[in-house]
Coordinates of C-alpha atoms in Angstrom, one line a residue:
X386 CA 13.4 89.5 16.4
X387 CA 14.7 87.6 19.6
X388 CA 13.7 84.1 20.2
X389 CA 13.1 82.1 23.1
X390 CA 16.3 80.6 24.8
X391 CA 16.0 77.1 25.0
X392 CA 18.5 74.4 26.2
X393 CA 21.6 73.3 24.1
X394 CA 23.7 70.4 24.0
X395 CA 27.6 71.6 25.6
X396 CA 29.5 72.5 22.6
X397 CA 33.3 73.2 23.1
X398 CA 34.1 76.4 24.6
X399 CA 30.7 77.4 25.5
X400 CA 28.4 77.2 28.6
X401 CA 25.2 75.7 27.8
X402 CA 21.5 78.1 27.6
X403 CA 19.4 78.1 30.5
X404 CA 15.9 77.4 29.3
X405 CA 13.3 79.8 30.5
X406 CA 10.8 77.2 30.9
X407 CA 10.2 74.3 33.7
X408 CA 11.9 71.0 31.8
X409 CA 10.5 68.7 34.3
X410 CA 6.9 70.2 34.1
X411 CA 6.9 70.0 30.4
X412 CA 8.3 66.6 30.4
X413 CA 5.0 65.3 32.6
X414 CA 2.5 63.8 30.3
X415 CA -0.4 65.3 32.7
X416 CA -2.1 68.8 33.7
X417 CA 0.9 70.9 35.6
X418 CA -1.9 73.0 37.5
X419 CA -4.0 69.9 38.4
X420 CA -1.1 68.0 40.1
X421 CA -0.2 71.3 41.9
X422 CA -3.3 72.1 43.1
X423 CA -4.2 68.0 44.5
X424 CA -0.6 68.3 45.8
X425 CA -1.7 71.6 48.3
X426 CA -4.3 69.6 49.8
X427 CA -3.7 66.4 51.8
X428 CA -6.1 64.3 50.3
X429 CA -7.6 65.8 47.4
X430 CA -6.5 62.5 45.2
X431 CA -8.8 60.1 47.0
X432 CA -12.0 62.3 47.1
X433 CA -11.7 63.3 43.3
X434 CA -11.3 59.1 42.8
X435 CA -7.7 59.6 41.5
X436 CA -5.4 56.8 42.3
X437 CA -1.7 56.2 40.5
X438 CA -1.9 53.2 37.9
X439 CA 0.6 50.8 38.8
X440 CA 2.7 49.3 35.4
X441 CA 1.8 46.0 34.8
X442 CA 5.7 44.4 34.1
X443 CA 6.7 43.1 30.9
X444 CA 5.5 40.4 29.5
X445 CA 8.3 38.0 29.6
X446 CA 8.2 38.8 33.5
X447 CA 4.9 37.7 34.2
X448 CA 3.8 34.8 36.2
X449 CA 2.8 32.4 33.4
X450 CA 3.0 28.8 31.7
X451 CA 5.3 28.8 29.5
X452 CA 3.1 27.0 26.9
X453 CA 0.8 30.2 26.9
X454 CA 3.5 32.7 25.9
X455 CA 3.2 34.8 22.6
X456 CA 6.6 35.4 20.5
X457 CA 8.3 35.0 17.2
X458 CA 9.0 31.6 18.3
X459 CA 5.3 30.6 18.5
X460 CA 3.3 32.7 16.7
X461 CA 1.8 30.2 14.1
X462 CA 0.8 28.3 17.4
X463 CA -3.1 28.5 17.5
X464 CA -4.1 30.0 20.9
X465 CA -8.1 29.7 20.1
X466 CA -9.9 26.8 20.9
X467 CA -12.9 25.5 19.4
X468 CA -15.4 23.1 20.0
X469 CA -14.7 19.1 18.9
X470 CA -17.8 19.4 16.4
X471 CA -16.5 22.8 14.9
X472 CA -12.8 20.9 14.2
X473 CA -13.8 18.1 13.0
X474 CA -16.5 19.4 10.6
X475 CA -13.7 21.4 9.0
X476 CA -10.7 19.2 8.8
X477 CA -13.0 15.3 8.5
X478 CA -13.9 15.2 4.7
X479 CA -10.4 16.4 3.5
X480 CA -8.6 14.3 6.2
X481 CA -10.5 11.1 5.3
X482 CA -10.1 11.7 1.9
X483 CA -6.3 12.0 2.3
X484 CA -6.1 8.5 4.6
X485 CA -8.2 7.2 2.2
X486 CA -5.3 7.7 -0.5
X487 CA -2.2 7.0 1.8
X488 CA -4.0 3.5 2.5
X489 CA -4.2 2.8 -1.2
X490 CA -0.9 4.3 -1.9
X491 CA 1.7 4.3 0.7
X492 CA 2.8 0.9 1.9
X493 CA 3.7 1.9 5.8
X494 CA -0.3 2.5 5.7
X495 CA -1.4 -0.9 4.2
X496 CA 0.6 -2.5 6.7
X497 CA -0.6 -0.7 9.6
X498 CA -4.3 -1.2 8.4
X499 CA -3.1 -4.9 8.3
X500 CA -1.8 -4.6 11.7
X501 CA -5.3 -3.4 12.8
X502 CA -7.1 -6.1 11.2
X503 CA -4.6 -8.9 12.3
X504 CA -4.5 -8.1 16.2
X505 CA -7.6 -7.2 17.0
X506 CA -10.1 -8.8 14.8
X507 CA -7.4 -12.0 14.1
X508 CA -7.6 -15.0 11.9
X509 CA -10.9 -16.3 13.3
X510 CA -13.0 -13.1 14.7
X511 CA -14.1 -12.7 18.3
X512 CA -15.2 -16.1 19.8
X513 CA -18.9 -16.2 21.3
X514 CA -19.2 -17.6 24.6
X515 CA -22.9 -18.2 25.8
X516 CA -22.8 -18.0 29.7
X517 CA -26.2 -18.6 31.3
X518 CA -26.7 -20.2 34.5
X519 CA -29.3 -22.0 36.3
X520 CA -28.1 -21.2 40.0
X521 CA -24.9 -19.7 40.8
X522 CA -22.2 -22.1 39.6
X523 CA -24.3 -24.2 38.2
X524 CA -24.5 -23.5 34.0
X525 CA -27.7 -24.3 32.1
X526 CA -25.5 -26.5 29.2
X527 CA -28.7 -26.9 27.1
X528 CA -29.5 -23.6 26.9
X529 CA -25.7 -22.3 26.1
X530 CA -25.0 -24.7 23.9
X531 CA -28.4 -23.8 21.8
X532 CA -27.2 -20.1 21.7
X533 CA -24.0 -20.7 20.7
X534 CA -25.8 -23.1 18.0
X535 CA -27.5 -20.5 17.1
X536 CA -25.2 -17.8 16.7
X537 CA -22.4 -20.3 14.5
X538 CA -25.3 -20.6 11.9
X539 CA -26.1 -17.1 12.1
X540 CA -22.6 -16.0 11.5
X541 CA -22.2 -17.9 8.3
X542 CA -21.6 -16.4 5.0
X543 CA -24.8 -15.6 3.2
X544 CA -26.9 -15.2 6.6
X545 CA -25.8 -11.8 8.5
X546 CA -24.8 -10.0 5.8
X547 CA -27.6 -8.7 3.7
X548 CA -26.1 -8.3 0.6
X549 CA -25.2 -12.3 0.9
X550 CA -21.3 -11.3 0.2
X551 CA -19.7 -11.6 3.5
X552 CA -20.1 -13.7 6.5
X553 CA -19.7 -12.6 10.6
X554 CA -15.6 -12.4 10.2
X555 CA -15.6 -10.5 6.9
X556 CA -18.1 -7.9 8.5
X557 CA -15.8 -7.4 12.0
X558 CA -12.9 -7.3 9.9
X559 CA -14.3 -4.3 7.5
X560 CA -15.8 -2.4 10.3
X561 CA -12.4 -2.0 12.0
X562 CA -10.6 -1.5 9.3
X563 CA -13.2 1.5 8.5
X564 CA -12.7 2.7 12.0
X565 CA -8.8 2.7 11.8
X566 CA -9.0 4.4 7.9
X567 CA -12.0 6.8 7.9
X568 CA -12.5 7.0 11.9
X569 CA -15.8 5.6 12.0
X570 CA -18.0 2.7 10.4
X571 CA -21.7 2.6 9.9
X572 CA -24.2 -0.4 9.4
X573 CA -27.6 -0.4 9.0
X574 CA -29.9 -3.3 10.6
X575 CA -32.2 -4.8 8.4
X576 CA -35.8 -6.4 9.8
X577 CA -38.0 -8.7 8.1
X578 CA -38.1 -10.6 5.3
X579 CA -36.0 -8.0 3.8
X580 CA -33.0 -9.9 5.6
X581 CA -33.8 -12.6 3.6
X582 CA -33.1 -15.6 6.0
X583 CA -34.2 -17.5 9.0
X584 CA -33.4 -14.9 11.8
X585 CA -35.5 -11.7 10.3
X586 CA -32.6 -9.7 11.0
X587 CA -29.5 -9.0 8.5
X588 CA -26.6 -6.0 8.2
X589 CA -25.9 -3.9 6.1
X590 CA -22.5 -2.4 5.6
X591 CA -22.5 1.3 4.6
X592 CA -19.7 3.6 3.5
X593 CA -19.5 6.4 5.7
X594 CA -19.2 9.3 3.0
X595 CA -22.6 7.9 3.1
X596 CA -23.7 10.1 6.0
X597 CA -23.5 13.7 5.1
X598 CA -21.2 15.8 6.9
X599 CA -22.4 18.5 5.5
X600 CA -25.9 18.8 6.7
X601 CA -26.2 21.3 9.9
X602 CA -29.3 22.5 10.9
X603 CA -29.8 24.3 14.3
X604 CA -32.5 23.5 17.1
X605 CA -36.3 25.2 16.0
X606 CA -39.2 24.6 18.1
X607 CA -39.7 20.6 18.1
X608 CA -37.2 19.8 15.5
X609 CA -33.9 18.4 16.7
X610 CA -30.6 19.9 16.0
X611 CA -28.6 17.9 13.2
X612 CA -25.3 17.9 13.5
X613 CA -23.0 16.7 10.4
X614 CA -25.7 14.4 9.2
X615 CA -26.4 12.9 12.9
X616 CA -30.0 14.0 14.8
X617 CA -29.2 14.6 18.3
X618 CA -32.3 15.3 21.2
X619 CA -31.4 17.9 23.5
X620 CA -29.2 16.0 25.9
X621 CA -26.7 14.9 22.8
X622 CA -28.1 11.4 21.9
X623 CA -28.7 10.4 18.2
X624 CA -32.3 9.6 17.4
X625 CA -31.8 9.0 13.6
X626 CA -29.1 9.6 11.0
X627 CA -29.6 11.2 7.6
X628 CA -28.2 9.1 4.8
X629 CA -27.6 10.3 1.4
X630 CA -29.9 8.2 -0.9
X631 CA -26.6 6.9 -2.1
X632 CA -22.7 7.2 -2.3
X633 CA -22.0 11.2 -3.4
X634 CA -19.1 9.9 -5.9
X635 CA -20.6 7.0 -7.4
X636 CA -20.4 7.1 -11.4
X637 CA -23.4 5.8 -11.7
X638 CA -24.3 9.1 -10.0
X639 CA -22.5 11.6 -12.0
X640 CA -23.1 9.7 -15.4
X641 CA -26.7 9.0 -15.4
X642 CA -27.5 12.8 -13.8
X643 CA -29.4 11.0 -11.0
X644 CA -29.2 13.3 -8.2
X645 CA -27.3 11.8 -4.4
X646 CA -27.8 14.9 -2.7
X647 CA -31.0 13.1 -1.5
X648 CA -31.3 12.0 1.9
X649 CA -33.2 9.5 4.2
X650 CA -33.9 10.2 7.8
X651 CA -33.6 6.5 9.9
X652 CA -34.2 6.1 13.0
X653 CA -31.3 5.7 15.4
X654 CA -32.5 2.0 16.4
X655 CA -31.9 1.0 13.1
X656 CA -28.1 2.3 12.6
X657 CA -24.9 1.1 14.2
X658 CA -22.7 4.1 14.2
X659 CA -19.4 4.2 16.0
X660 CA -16.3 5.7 16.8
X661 CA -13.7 6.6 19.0
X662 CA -14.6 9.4 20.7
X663 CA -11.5 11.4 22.1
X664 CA -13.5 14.7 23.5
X665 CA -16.7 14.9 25.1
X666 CA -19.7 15.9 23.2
X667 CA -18.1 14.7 19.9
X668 CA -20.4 13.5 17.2
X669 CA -18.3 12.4 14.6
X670 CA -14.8 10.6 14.0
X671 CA -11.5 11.3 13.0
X672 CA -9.6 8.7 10.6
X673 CA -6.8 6.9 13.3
X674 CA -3.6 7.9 11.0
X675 CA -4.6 12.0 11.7
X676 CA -1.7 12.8 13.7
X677 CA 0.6 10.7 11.4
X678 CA -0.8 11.5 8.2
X679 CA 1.6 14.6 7.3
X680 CA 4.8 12.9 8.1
X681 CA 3.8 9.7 5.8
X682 CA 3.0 12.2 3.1
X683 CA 6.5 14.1 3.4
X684 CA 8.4 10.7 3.7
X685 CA 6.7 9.1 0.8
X686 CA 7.7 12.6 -1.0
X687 CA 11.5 12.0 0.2
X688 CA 11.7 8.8 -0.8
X689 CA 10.6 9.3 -4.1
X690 CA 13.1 12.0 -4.7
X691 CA 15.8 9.8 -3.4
X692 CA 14.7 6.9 -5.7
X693 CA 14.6 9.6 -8.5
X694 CA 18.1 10.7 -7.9
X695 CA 19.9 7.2 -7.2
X696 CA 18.5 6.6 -11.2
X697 CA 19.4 9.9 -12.3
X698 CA 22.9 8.9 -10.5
X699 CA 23.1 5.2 -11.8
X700 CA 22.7 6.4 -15.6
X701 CA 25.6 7.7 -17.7
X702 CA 24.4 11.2 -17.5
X703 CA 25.7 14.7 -18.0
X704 CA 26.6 17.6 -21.1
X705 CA 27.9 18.1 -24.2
X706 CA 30.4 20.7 -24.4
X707 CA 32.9 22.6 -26.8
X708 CA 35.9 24.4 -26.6
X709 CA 34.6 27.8 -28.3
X710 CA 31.3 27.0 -26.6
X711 CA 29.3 26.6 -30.5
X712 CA 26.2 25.0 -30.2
X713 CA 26.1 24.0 -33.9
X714 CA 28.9 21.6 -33.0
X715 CA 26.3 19.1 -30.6
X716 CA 23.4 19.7 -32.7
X717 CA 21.8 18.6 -35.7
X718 CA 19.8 21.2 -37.8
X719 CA 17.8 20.9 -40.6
X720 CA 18.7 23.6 -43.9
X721 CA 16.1 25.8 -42.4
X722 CA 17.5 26.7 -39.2
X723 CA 15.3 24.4 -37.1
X724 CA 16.8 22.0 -34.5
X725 CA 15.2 18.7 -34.7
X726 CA 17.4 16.9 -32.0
X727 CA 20.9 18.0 -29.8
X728 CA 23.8 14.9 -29.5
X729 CA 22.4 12.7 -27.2
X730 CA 23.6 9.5 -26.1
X731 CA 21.9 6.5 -24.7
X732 CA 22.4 4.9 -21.3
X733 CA 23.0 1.4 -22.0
X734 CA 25.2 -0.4 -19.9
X735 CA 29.0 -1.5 -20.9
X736 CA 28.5 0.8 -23.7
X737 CA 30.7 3.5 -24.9
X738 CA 30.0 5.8 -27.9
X739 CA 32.0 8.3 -30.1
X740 CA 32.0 11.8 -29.8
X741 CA 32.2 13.8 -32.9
X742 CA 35.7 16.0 -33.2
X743 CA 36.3 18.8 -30.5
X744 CA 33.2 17.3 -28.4
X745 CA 33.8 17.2 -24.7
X746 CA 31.5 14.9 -22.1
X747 CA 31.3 16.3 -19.1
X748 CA 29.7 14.1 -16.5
X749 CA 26.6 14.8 -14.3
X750 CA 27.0 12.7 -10.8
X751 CA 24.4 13.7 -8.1
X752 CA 25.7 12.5 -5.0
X753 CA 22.6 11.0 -3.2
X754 CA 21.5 9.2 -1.4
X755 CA 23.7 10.2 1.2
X756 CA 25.1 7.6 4.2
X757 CA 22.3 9.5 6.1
X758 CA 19.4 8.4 4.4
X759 CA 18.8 5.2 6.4
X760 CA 19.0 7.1 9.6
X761 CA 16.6 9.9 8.6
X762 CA 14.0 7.8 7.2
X763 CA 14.0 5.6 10.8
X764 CA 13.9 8.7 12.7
X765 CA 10.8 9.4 10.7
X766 CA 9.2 6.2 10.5
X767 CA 9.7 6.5 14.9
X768 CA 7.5 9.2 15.1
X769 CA 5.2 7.7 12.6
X770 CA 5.2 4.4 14.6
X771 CA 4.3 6.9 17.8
X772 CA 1.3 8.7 16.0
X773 CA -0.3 5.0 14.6
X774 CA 0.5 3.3 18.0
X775 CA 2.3 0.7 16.8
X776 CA 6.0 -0.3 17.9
X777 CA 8.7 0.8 15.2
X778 CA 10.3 -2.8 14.4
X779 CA 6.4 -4.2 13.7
X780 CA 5.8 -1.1 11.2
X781 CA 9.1 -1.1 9.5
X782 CA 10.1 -4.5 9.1
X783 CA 13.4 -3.3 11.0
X784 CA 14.7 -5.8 13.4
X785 CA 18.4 -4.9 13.2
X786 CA 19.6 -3.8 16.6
X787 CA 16.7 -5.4 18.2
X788 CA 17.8 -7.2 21.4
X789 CA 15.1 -9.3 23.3
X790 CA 14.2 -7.5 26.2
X791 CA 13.8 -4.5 24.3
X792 CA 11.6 -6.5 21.6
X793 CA 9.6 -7.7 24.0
X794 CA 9.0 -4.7 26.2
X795 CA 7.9 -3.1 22.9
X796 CA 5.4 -6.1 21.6
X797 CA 4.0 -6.3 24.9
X798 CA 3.3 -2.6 25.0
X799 CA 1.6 -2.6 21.6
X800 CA -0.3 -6.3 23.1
X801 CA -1.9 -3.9 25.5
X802 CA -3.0 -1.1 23.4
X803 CA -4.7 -3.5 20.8
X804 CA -6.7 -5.2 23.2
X805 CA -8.0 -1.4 24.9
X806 CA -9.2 -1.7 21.1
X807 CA -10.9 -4.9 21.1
X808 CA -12.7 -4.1 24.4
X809 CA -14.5 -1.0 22.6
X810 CA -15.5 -3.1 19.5
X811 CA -16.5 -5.8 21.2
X812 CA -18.8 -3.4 23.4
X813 CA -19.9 -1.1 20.8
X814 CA -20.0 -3.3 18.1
X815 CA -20.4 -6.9 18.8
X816 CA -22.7 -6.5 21.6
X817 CA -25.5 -4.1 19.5
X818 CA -25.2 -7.3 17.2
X819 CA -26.0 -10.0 19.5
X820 CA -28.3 -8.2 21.2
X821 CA -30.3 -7.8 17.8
X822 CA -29.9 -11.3 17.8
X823 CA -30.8 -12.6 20.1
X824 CA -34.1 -10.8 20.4
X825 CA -34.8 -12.3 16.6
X826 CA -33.6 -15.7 17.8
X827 CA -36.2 -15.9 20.2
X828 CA -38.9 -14.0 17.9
X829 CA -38.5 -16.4 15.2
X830 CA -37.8 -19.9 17.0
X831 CA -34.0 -20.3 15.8
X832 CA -32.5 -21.4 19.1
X833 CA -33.8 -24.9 19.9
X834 CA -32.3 -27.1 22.9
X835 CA -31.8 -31.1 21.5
X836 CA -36.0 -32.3 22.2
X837 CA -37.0 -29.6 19.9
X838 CA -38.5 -27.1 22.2
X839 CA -37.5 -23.6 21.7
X840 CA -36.0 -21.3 23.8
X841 CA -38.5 -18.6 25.5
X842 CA -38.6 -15.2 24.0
X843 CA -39.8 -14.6 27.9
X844 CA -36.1 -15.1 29.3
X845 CA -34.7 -12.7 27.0
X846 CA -32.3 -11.3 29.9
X847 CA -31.1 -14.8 31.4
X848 CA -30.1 -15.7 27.8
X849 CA -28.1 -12.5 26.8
X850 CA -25.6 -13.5 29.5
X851 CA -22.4 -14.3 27.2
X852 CA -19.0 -13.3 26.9
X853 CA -16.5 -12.2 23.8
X854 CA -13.0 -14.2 23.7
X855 CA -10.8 -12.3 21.6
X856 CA -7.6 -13.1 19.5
X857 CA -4.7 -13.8 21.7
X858 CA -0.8 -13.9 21.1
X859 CA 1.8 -16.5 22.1
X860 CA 4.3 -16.1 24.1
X861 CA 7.2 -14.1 23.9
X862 CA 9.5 -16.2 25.7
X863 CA 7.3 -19.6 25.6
X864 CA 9.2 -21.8 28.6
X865 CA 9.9 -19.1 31.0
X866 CA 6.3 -17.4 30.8
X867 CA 4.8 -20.8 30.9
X868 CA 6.5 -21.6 33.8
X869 CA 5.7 -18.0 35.6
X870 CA 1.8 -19.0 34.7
X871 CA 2.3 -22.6 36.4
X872 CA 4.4 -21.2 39.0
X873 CA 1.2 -18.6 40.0
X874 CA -1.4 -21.2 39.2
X875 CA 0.3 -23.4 41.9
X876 CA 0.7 -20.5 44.4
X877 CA -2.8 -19.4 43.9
X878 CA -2.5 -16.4 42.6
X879 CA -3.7 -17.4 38.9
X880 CA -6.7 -20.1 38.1
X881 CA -6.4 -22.1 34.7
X882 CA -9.1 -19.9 33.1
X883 CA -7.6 -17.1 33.6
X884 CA -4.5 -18.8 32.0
X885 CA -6.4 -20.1 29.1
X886 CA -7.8 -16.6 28.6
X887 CA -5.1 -15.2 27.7
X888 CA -3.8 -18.1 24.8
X889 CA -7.6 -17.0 24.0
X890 CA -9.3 -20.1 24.7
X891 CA -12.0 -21.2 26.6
X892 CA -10.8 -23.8 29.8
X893 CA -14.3 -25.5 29.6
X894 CA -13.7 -26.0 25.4
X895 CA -9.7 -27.1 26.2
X896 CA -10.7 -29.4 29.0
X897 CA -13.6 -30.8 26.5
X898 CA -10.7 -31.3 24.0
X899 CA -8.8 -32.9 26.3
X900 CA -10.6 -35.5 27.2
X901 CA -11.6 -36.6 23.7
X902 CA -8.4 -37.1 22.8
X903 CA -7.5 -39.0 25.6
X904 CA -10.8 -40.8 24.8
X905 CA -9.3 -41.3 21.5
X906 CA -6.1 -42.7 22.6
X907 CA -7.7 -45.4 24.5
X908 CA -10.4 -46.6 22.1
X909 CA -7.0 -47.2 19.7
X910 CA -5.2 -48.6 22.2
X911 CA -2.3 -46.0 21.9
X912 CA 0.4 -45.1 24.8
X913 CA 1.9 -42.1 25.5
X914 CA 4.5 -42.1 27.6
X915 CA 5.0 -39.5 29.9
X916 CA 7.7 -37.2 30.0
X917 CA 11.0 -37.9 31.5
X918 CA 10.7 -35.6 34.7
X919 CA 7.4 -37.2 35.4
X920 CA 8.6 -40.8 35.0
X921 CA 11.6 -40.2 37.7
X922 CA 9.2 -38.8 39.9
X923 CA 7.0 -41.6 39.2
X924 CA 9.8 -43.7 40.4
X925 CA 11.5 -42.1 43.0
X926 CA 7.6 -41.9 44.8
X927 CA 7.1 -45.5 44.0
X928 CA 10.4 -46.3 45.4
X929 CA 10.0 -44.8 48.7
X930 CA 6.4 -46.3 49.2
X931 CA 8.1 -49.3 48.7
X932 CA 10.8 -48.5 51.4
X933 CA 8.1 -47.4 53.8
X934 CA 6.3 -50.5 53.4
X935 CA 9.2 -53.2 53.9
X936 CA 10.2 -51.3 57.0

């Protein structure tokens, strides 16, 4: 039986077979008689709606961002992108839970929380500063200085905080603190005599595990949308929160089979809920540290292991050994065969013990930490410092290597960021407070000018003109920044409020304080003489007056 001829490599000393079959045809992955038969006539490929496909290139030649390429190199980088709500009600009860524990445990945390609290709360809170006028220019002094009266006694321990616990500084200093550990803070107003003092109006501070993230519930009919325990209308806005009756992991809760699964609906009015919002149509917050939070965990990890192994390499450690390798030698056993305890040998220090016969020690010396664990742990705490927003030398204690300029390029840096911070607290949570306030001032006859007569619940908007003066820093470098601020001051280009605003004081207090201290010096007879530079000049001008007169 013959078979058909088909086409062979060359092989030495032989012609190749012809093949009795068109290659090229059979090697075209389309119908032969097809493409003949459009080929023939002119044509034929446009009116059947046949054109060629044109190859798209490879990938790596395509016009693209880089950032958007798929490889081996970055294919664990997430290409999908959800919505700020959907990420946040994954990631924010684990994430909060884990800051939570880095600001108990981990000490670069505590001081960072301290940090926060320090620089933009500060040792005295935000300073109110009443700021209603009669005319333009013209201040109404009795009616500031009732407000600002008013709101001293109302900031008192005992008086704005429900619970009677904290007074006006303790509460701005645990609502950004919140903010900074768990992203967000929460409050509750109270009304009435449930506030329990003169004003009608009281706060409550809430934990925030207190509003359930858990609870989603989609648009139906009339019935708002709920998003991770916030009610939102249909543009977004909250129109009441749903606590849990209380905390989910109190004892009391889990003890005394109480259900906290409860929850209360109140009314948006009622709740002072904030956060830092970093997308738009965000509903929730995300603890500060997010971004930071997996390097502190891995450094605290590192050090740990180093501490471990400096002790393991500081002890008189290491094995027992024999020359026929018997085990019998470095062990005690009982007549029964059991081994109750091997040689072992304690690591006091200075002392020496003796080795039974034929008992080798051979010595165990991990060598770590290496020179290089003072440079890796920088290089960390750097891009820790980066994620928190703080500058490295503040976070680490570290000030070796730090020159001047560069210490105060990096403290002025971090100066701006932490007052970007105080401006949103003071505007999303100071100003919801005094405006409470001042509204149950009014109502209940708590701001009174020096005849008696109270301030009018009628001029509710002239009143609520104030201003927040927050912490400030000193100087870097006191005499020449002084003297740049006296230098613009007498060119024009600064005023002394503005000057005084920034040592965060008011120029109207400082100029008060001023002259009662010069009132002082007088009534007591006391002199001060003036400084040396002033004096000459005093001298020099009284000199030549006198020169210009005699001539």
């Amino acid at each position: 039986m013959k078979t058909a001829a088909v086409y062979d490599p060359v092989v030495e000393g032989h012609a190749p077979a012809l093949a009795w079959h068109d290659t090229r045809r059979v090697s075209t992955k389309s119908s032969v008689v097809l493409g003949k038969w459009l080929q023939q006539r002119p044509g034929a490929q446009e009116r059947a709606g046949l054109t060629p496909v044109r190859l798209l290139p490879p990938a790596g030649a395509r016009r693209n961002y880089a950032a958007a390429q798929v490889n081996r190199l970055t294919q664990g980088w997430s290409t999908v992108s959800a919505s700020a709500n959907s990420d946040i009600h994954r990631s924010l009860d684990a994430v909060r839970a884990r800051s939570r524990k880095l600001a108990n445990d981990d000490e670069y945390v505590k001081k960072w929380l301290a940090m926060v609290t320090t620089n933009v709360v500060g040792p005295v809170g935000f300073r109110f500063q009443a700021r209603v006028y009669d005319t333009p220019g013209k201040p109404d002094t009795l009616a500031n200085d009732a407000i600002e009266s008013g709101w001293t006694r109302f900031c008192k321990k005992g008086v704005c905080d429900v619970t009677g616990r904290m007074g006006m500084l303790g509460l701005q200093q645990m609502a950004i603190k919140a903010a900074a550990r768990d992203g967000e803070f929460l409050f509750q107003i109270v009304r009435g005599k449930s506030a329990a003092n003169a004003f009608g109006f009281a706060l409550q501070a809430l934990d925030i595990d207190r509003l359930d993230t858990q609870l989603n519930k989609p648009a139906e009919g009339t019935a708002n949308a709920i998003r991770m325990g916030v009610e939102l209308n249909a543009y977004g806005r909250p129109v009441a929160y749903w606590l849990k009756s209380a905390h989910p992991g109190d004892l009391y809760q889990a003890t005394s089979g109480v259900q906290g699964s409860r929850h209360q609906r109140v009314p948006a009015e009622d709740i002072i809920h904030e956060f830092v919002a970093d997308r738009p149509e965000q509903v929730r917050g995300m603890p500060w540290a997010h971004a930071a939070m997996i390097r502190l965990n891995n450094l605290g990890g590192y050090e740990e292991a180093a501490v471990i192994a400096a002790r393991v390499g500081a002890s008189k450690m290491g094995f027992f050994t024999t020359p026929d390798g018997q085990g019998e030698v470095v062990s005690t056993s009982t007549e029964d065969g059991s081994d109750e305890s091997g040689l072992t040998m304690d690591a006091d220090p200075g002392v020496f013990q003796s080795l039974p016969e034929g008992v080798k020690f051979e010595a165990f010396n991990p060598d770590y930490p290496t020179a290089m664990y003072a440079d890796f742990v920088k290089a960390n705490l750097r891009g820790i410092a980066s994620g928190l927003g703080v500058a490295y030398h503040a976070l680490a204690n570290d000030l070796e290597g730090v020159s001047f300029s560069s210490i105060r390029s990096g403290t002025l840096e971090e100066r701006d960021a932490w007052m970007l911070i105080q401006e949103w607290f003071a505007s999303s949570f100071l100003d919801r407070v005094h405006a409470e306030f001042m509204q149950h001032a009014l109502v209940f006859g708590q701001l009174t000018m020096p005849n008696g007569s109270a301030l009018p619940l009628t001029k509710l908007d002239k009143f609520s003109a104030h201003i927040w003066q927050p912490r400030r820093w000193e100087w870097v470098d006191p005499r020449a920044d002084i003297e740049a601020d006296v230098t613009a001051m007498e060119k024009g280009l600064k005023s002394p409020q503005s000057i005084a605003a920034k040592l965060g004081v008011d120029y109207e207090d400082l100029m008060q304080d001023i002259k009662a201290a010069k009132d002082l010096r007088d009534r007591l007879g006391i002199v001060i003489a003036p400084p040396a530079n002033q004096q000459q000049a005093a001298t020099a001008a009284g000199a030549a007056a006198s020169a210009a007169t005699t001539t």
